[in-house]
Coordinates of C-alpha atoms in Angstrom, one line a residue:
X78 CA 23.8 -4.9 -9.8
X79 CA 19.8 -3.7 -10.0
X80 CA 18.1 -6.0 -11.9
X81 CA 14.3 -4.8 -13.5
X82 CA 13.1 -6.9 -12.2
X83 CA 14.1 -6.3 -8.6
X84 CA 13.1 -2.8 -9.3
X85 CA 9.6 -3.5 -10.4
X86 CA 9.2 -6.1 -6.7
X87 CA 10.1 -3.3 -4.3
X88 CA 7.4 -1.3 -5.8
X89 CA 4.9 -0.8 -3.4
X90 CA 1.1 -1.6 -5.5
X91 CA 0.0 1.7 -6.1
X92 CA 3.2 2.5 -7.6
X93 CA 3.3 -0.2 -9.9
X94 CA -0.3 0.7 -11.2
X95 CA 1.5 3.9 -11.4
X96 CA 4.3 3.1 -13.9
X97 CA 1.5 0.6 -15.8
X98 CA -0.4 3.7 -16.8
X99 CA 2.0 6.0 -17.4
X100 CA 4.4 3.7 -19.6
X101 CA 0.8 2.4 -21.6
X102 CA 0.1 6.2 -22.4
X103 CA 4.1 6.4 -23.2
X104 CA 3.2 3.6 -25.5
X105 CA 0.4 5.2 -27.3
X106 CA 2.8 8.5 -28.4
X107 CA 5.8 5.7 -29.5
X108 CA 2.9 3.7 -31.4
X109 CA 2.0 7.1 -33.3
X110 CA 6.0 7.7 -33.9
X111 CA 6.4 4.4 -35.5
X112 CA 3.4 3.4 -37.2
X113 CA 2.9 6.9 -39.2
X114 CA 5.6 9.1 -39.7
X115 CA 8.3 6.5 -40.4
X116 CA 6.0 4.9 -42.9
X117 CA 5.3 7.9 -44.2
X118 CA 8.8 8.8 -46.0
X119 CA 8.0 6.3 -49.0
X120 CA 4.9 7.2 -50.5
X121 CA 5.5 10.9 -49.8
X122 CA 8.8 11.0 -51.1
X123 CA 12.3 12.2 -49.4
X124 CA 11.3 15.9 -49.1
X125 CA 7.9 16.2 -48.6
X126 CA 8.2 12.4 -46.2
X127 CA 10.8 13.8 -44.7
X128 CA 8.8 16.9 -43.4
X129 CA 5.9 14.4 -42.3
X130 CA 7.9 12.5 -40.0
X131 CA 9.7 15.5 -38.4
X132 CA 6.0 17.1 -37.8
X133 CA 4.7 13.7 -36.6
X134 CA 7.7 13.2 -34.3
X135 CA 7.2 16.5 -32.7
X136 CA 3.3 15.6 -31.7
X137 CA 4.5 12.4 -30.2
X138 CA 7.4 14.2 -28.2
X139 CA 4.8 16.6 -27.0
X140 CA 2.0 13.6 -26.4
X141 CA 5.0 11.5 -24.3
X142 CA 6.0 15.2 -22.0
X143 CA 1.9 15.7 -21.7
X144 CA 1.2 12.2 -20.2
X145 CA 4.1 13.0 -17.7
X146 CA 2.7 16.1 -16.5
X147 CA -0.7 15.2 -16.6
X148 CA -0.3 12.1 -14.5
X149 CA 2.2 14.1 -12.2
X150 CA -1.0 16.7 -12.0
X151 CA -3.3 14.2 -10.8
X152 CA -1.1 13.0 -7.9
X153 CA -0.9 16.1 -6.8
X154 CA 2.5 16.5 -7.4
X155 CA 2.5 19.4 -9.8
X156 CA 0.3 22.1 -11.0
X157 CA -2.1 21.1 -14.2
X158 CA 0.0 21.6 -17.6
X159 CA -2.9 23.9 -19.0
X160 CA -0.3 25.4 -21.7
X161 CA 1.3 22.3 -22.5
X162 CA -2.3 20.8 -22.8
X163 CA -3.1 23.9 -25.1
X164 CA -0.2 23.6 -27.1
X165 CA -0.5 19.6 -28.1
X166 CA -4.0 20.9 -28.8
X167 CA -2.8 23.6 -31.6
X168 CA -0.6 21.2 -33.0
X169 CA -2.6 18.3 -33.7
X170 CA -5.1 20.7 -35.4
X171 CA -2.8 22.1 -37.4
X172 CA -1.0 18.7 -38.4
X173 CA -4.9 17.5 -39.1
X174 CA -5.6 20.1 -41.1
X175 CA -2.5 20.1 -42.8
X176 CA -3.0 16.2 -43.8
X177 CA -6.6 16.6 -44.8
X178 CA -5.1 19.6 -47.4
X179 CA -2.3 17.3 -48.7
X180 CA -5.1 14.8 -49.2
X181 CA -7.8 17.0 -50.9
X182 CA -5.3 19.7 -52.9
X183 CA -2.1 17.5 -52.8
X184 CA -1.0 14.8 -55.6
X185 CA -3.2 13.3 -57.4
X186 CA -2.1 10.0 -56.2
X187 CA -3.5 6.5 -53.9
X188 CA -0.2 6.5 -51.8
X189 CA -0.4 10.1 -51.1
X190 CA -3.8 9.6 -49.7
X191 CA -2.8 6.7 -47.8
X192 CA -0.2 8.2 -46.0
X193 CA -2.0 11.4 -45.2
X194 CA -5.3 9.6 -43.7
X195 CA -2.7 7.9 -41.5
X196 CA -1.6 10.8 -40.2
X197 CA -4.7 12.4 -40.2
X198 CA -6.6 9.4 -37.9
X199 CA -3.7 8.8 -35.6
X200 CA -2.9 12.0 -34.8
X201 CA -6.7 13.6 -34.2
X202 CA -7.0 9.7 -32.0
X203 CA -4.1 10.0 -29.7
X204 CA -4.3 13.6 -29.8
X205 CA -8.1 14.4 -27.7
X206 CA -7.4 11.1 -25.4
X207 CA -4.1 12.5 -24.4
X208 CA -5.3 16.1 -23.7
X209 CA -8.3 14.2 -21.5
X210 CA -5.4 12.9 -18.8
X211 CA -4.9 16.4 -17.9
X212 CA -8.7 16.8 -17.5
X213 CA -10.7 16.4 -14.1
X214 CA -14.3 16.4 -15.5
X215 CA -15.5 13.8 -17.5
X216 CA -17.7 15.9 -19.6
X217 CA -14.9 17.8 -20.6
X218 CA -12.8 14.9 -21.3
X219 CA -15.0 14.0 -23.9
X220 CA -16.0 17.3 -25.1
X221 CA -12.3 17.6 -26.0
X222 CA -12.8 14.5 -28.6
X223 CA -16.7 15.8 -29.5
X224 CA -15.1 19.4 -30.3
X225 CA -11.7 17.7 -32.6
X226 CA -14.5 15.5 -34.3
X227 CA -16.4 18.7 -35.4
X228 CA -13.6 20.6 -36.6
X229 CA -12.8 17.8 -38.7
X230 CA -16.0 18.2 -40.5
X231 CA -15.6 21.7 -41.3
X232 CA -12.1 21.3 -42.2
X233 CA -12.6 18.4 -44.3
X234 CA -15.9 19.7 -45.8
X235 CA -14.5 23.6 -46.9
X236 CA -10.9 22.4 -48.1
X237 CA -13.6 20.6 -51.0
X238 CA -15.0 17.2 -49.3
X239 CA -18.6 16.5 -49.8
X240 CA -21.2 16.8 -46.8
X241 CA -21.4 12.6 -46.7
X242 CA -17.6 12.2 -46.8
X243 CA -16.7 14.7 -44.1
X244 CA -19.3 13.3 -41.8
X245 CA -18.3 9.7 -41.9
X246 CA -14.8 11.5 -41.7
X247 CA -15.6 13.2 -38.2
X248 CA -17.6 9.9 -37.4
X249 CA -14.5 8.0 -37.5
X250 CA -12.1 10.5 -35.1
X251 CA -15.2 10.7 -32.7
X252 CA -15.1 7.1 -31.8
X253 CA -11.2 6.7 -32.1
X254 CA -11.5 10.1 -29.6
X255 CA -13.6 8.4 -27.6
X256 CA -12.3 5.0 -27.3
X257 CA -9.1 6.8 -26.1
X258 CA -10.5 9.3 -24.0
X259 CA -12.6 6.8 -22.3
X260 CA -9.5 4.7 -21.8
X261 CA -8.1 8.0 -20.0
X262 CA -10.4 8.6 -17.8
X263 CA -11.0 5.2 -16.8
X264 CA -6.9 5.1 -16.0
X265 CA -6.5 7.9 -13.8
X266 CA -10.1 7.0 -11.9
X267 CA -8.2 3.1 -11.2
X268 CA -5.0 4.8 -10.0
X269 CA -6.9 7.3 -7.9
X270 CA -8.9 4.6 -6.4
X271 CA -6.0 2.3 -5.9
X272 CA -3.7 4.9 -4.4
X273 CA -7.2 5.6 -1.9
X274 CA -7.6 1.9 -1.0
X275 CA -3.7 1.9 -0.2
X276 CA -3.9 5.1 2.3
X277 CA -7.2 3.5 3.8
X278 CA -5.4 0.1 3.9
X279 CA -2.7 2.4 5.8
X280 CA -4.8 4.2 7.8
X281 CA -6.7 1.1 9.4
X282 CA -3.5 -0.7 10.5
X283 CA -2.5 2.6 12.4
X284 CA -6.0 2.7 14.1
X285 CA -5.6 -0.8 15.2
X286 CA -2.1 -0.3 16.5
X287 CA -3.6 3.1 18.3
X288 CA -6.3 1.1 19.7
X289 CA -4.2 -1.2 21.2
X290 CA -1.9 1.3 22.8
X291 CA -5.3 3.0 23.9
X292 CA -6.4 -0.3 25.7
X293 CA -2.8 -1.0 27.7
X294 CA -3.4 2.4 28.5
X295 CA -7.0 2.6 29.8
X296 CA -5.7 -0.7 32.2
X297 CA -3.3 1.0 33.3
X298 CA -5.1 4.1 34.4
X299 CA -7.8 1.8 36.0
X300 CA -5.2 0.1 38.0
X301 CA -2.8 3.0 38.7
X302 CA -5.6 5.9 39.2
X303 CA -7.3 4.9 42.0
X304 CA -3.6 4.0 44.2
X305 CA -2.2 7.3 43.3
X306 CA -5.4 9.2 44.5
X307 CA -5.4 7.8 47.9
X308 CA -1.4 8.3 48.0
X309 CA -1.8 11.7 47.3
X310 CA -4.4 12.2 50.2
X311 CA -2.6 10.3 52.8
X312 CA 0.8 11.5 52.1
X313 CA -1.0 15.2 52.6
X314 CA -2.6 14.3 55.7
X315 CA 1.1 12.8 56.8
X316 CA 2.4 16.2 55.9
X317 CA -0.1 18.0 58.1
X318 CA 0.0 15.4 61.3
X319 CA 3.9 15.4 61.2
X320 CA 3.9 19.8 61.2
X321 CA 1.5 19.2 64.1
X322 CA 3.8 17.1 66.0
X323 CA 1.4 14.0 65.3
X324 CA 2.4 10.7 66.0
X325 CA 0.2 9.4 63.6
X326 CA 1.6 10.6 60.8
X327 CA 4.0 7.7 61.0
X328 CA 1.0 5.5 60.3
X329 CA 0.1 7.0 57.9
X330 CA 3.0 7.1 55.6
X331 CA 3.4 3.5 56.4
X332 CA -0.3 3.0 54.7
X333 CA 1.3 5.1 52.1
X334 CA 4.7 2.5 51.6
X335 CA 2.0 -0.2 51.7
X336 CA 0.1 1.4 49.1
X337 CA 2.9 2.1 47.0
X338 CA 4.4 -1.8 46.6
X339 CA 0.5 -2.4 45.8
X340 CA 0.2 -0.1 42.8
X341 CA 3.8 -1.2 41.9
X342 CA 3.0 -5.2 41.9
X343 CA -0.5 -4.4 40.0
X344 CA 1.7 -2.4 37.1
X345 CA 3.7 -5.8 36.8
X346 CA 0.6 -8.2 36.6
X347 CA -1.1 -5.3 34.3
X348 CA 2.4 -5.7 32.2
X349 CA 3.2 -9.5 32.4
X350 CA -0.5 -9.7 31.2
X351 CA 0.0 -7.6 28.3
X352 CA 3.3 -9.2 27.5
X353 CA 2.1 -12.7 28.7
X354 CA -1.0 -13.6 26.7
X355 CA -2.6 -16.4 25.6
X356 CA -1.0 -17.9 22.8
X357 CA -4.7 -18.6 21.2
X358 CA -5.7 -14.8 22.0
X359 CA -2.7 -13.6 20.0
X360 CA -3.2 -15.6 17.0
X361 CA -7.0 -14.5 16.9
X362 CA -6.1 -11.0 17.3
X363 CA -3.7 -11.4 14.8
X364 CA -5.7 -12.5 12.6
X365 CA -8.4 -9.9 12.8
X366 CA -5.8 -6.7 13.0
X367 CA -4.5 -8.3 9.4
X368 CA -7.7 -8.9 7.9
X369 CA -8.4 -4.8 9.1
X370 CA -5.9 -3.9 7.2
X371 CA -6.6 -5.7 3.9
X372 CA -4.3 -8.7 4.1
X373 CA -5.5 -12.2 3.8
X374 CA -4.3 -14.2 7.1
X375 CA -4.3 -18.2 7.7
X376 CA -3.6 -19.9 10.9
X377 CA -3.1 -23.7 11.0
X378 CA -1.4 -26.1 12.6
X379 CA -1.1 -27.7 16.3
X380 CA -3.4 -26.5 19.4
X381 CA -2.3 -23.8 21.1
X382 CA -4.6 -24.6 24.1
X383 CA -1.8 -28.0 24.8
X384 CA 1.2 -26.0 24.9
X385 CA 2.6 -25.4 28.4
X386 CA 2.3 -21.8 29.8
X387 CA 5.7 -20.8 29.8
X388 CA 6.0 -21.8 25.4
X389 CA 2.6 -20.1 25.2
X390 CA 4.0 -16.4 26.5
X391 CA 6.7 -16.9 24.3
X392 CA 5.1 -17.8 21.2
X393 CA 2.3 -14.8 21.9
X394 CA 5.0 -12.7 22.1
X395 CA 6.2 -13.9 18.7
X396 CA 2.7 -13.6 16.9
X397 CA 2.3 -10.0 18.3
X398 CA 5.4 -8.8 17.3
X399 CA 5.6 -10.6 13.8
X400 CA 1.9 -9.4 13.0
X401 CA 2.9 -5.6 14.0
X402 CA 6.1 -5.8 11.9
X403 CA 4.0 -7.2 8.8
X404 CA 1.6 -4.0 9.6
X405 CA 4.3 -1.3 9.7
X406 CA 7.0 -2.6 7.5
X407 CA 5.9 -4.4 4.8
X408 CA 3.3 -4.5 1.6
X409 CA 2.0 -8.0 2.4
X410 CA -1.1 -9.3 1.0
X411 CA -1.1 -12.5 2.3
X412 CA 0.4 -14.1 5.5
X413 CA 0.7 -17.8 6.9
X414 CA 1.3 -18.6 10.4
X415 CA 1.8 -22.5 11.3
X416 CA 2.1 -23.9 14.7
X417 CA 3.7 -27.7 14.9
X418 CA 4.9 -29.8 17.4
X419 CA 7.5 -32.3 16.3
X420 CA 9.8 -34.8 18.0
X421 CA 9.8 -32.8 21.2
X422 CA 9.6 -29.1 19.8
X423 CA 7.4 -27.0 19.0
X424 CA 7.5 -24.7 16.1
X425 CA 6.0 -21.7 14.9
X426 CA 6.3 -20.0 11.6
X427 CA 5.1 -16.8 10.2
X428 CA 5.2 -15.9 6.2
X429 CA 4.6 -13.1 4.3
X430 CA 4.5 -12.0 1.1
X431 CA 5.8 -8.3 1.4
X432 CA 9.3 -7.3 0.7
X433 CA 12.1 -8.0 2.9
X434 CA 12.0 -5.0 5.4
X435 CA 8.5 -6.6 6.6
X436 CA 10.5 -8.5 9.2
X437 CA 12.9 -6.3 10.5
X438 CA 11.9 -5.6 14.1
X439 CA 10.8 -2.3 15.6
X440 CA 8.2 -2.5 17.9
X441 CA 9.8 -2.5 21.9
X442 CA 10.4 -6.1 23.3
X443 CA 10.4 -7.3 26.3
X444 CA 14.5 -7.5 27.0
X445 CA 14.9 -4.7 23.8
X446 CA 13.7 -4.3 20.4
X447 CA 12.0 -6.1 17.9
X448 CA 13.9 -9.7 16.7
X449 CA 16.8 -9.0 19.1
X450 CA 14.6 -8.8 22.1
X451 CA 12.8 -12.0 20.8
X452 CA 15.5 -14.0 20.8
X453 CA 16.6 -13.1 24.5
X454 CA 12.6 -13.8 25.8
X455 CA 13.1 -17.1 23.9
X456 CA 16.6 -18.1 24.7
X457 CA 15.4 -18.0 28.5
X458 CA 13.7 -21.2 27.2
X459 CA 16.4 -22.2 25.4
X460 CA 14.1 -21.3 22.5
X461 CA 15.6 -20.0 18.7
X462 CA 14.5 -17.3 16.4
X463 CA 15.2 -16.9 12.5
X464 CA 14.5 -14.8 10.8
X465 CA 14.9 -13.6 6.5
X466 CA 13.6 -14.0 3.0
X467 CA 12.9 -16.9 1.2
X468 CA 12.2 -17.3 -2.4
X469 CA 11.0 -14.5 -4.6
X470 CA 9.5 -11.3 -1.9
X471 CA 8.4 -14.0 0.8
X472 CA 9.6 -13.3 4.5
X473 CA 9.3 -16.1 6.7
X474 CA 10.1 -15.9 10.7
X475 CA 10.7 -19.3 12.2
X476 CA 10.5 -19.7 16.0
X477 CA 11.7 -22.9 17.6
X478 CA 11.4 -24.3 21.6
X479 CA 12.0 -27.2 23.1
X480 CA 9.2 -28.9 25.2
X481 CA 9.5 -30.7 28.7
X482 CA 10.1 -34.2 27.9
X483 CA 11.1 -35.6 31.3
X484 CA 8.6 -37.8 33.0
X485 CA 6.0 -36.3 35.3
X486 CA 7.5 -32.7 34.3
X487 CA 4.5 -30.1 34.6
X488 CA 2.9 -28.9 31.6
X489 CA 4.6 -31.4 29.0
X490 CA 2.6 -32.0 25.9
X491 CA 1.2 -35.6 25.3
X492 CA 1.6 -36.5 21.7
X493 CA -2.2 -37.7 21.9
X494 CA -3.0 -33.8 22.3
X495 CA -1.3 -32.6 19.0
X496 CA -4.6 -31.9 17.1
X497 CA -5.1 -29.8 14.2
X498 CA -5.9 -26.5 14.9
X499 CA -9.4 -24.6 13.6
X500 CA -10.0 -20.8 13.9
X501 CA -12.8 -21.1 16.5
X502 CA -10.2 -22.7 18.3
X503 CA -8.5 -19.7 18.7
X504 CA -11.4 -16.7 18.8
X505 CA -12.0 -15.8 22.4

């Protein structure tokens, strides 16, 4: 079963600034349902209440449909409700007009009044400010209020009202218009920006994924370009010594094979140092391609710098592909990664605060894809992997290796060496 509150987690930021808007604007046309045409029945009576509340509930159906549209129009996802816009317009004149009459040339008594200056304010308030969500220029958004304030004067002042009365009248919907068109305005220039900083936040972490892909490929073409040129030229010249009858052209497509296990043993070192870094390297360039793309990244624990060679590949491995998978699959704003060395293992964890997908693996691994081929490169090192929420939109991946603990065994880690770790341990 979907809980609300499960819904409202796996809302991405932007979204939920989204909904916040839209449902506060909602709130505005239910505030005007509830707080003037139901109370309007008993002072006006059955009949004549009766007809106030329909009118008033029609101007807060249209004000609830408008705020849709109109925030729909700003994200681009449909055209500008220009009719709709002109329509709530019309009818919160009309229903204005119609209350200042009651008031002016209706009975001649307190309640009366009451009830139509309720409907009067709310309606000419909530009115303008909801017409100005549908509004790109500012000016125009508070035109819209300026304009509704100075048809209340003349409306007010030829149905009987004196100069001073009408004025302070209009005076009163100006600011209300105002105060809500501001409010408007101010709404749809947060969720504009926020939905901005999101597709920048977006846009970074793909250029620093790209840039990486562009440097394994510029090393690659340095090692690779130079080999395949001269193979080119000597398996030509081969061609045209062997047409010739040549015996040199057997020498020269043995330079050729000799050229050819070169270029193919500097592709493995350019690989096994792209899949092989240093552990201290990877946690540094973690930490900067997070903090490109907006998310706040902490790295504590053990030195990497004691850690034998073969636990330091691995572990780099694991940083690389749990910071990539952070990038592409979650909404994390913050993320953790601890290294420890306890009782003969050393352990490093990674936590994030995005949503669960955040650490299901895609990138390519070195033995297959994402988590899976993490836990082969680890289990060659009789290494673990786990991986999988914990607590409330927290992803955590927890990798685990053992450390040599017989005596004189290369590269084992003296518990003297365990140090805490600083982040200009770890910048190159």
């Amino acid at each position: 079963m979907r809980t609300p509150g499960r819904w409202w987690r796996h809302k991405s930021t932007p979204e939920k600034v989204e909904s916040y808007t839209r449902w506060s604007f909602h709130f505005f046309a239910v505030t005007e349902f509830f707080s003037v045409a139901l109370t309007s029945v008993a002072p006006l009576g059955p009949r004549l209440g009766g007809a106030a509340m329909l009118v008033v509930a029609v101007h807060a159906g249209l004000c609830f449909v408008t705020v849709s549209r109109a925030i729909d129009w700003t994200r681009g996802r449909r055209s500008q409700p220009t009719g709709l816009m002109w329509t709530l317009a019309a009818v919160t004149a009309a229903i204005a007009a119609a209350a200042i009459g009651l008031a002016e040339l209706g009975p001649d008594r307190e309640a009366v009044d009451t009830a139509a200056g309720g409907v009067f304010g709310v309606i000419l308030i909530f009115g303008p400010g909801i017409i100005a969500l549908g509004v790109r220029s500012r000016r125009r958004a508070f035109g819209i209020a300026g304009g509704f304030a100075a048809g209340t004067w003349l409306v007010a002042f030829a149905l009987g009202a004196s100069a001073l009365t009408a004025f302070f009248t209009s005076l009163i919907v100006l600011i209300g218009g105002m105060f809500i068109a501001f409010t408007a305005v101010l709404s749809v220039w947060l969720l504009n920006s926020v939905f901005e900083l999101d597709e920048a936040r977006e846009t970074r972490a793909r250029l620093a994924v790209a840039e990486e892909r562009l440097r394994f490929g510029r090393d690659l073409h340095d090692v690779m370009g130079r080999n395949l040129a001269v193979i080119a030229l000597k398996s030509e010249l081969a061609v045209q010594l062997a047409q010739r009858g040549r015996p040199e052209a057997v020498t020269q497509m043995v330079e050729v094979q000799r050229l050819a296990h070169e270029s193919q043993r500097e592709v493995r070192e350019v690989v096994r140092g792209y899949r092989e870094a240093d552990l201290g390297s990877e946690l540094a360039g973690a930490q900067g391609v997070l903090a490109a793309a907006g998310i706040d990244c902490t790295v504590d624990g053990a030195t990497a710098a004691v850690l034998p060679a073969a636990v330091q590949s691995a572990l780099g491995w694991v940083v690389r592909e749990a910071a990539t998978n952070v990038l592409r699959h979650g909404d994390a704003r913050r993320c953790a990664v601890r290294l420890q060395v306890l009782e003969g293992w050393v352990v490093l964890s990674v936590e994030n605060d995005g949503v669960s997908e955040a650490g299901t693996g895609s990138g390519n691994g070195p033995s297959g894809s994402g988590l899976a081929g993490l836990r082969e490169r680890l289990a060659e090192i009789d290494g673990t992997l786990e991986a999988g929420p914990v607590g409330q939109g927290l992803f955590r991946l927890t990798a685990e290796i053992p450390l040599p603990s017989r005596p004189g065994t290369a590269g084992a880690v003296p518990a003297a060496a365990v140090a805490p770790l600083s982040v200009s341990e770890v910048t190159p």
